[in-house]
Tab-separated table of C-alpha atoms in Angstrom:
chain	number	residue	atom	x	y	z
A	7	UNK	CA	-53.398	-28.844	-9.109
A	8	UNK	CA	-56.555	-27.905	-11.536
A	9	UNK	CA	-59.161	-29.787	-11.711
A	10	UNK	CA	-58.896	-30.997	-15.412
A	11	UNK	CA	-54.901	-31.845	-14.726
A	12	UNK	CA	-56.392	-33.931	-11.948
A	13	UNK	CA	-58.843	-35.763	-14.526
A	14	UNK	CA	-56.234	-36.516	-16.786
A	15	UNK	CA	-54.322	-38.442	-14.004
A	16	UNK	CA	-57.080	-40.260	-12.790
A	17	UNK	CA	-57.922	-41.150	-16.343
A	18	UNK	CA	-54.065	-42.316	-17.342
A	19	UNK	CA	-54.070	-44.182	-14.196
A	20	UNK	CA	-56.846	-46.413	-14.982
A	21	UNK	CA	-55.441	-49.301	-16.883
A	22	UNK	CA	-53.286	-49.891	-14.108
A	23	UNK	CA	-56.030	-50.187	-11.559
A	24	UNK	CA	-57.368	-52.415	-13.370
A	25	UNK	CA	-55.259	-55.188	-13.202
A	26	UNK	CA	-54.504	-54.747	-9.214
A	27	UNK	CA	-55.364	-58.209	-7.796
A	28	UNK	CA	-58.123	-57.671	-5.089
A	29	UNK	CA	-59.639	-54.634	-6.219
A	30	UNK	CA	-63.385	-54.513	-7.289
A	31	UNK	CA	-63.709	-51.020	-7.426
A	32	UNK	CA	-62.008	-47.871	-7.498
A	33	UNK	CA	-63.897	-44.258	-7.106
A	34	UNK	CA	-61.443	-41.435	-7.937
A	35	UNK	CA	-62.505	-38.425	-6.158
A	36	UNK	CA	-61.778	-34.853	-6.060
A	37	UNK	CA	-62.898	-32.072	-3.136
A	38	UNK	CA	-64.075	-28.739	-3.668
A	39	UNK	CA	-60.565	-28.033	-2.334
A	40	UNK	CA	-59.086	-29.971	-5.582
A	41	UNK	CA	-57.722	-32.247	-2.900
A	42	UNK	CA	-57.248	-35.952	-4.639
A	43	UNK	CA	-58.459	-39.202	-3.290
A	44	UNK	CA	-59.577	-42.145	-3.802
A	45	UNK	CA	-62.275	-44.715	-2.294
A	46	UNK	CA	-61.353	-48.401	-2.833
A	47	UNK	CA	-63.450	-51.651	-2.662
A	48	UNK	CA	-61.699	-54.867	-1.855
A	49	UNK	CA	-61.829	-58.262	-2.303
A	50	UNK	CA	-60.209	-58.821	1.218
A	51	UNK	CA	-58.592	-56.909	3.962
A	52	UNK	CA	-55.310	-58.441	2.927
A	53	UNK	CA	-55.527	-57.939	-0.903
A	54	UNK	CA	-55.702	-54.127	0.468
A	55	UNK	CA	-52.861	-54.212	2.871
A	56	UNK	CA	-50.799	-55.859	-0.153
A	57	UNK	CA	-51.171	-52.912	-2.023
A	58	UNK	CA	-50.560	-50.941	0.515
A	59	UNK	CA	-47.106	-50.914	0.629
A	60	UNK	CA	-44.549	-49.185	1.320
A	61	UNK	CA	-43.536	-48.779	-2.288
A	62	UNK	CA	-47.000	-47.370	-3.029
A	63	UNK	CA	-47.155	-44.983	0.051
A	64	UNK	CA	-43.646	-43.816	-1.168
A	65	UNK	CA	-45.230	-43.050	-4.741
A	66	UNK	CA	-48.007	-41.268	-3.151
A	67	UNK	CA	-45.512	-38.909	-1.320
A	68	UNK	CA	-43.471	-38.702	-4.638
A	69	UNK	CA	-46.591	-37.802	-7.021
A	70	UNK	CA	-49.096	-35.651	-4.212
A	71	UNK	CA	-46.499	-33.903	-2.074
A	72	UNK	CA	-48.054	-35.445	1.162
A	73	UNK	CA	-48.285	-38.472	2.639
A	74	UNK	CA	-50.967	-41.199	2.124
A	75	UNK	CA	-53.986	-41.657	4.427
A	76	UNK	CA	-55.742	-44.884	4.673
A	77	UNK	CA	-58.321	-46.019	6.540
A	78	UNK	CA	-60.458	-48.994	6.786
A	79	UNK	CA	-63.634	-49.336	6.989
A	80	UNK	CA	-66.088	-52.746	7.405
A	81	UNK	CA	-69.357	-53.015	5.410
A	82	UNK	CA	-72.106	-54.712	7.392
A	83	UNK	CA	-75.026	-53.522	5.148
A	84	UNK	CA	-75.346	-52.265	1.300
A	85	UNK	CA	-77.860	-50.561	-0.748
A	86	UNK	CA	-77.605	-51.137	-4.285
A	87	UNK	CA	-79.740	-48.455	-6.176
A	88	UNK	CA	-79.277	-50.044	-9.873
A	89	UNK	CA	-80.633	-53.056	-8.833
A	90	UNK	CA	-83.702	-53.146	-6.570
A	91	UNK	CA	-83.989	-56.580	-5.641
A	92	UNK	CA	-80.609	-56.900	-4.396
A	93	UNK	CA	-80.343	-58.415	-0.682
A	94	UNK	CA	-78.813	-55.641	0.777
A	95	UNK	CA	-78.452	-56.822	4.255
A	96	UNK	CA	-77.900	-60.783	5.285
């Protein structure tokens, strides 16, 4: 899919990320392959699994033509470069 197609998508599809319970953030992301993805920041491990679902992974199969690939990942430390006094590691 071209890039700007992809852009569009990702744009449309922001007022519904916005009102997912759990999510902080969202990046939408595309490779130098115009592969689509997304990196997500949650409020919890389970506010992520919620959404999830099989109902979502069936829409990502629907709308990409391939399957959905999540992975989890912890945060022990963070650097914050917009605000330089913020504790970064506790």
């Amino acid at each position: 899919m071209p890039r700007d197609r992809l852009e569009g998508l990702f744009r449309a599809a922001v007022p519904e990320y916005a009102r997912v319970p759990g999510l902080i953030r969202k990046y939408f992301t595309i490779g130098d392959d115009n592969r689509a993805g997304g990196i997500y920041l949650w409020s919890s491990r389970a506010a992520a699994e919620a959404w999830y679902n099989d109902a979502w992974k069936a829409g990502v199969a629907k709308r990409w033509g391939a399957p959905a690939n999540v992975s989890y990942f912890a945060v022990p430390a963070l650097v914050d470069g917009q605000t330089p006094d913020f504790p970064a590691a506790k």
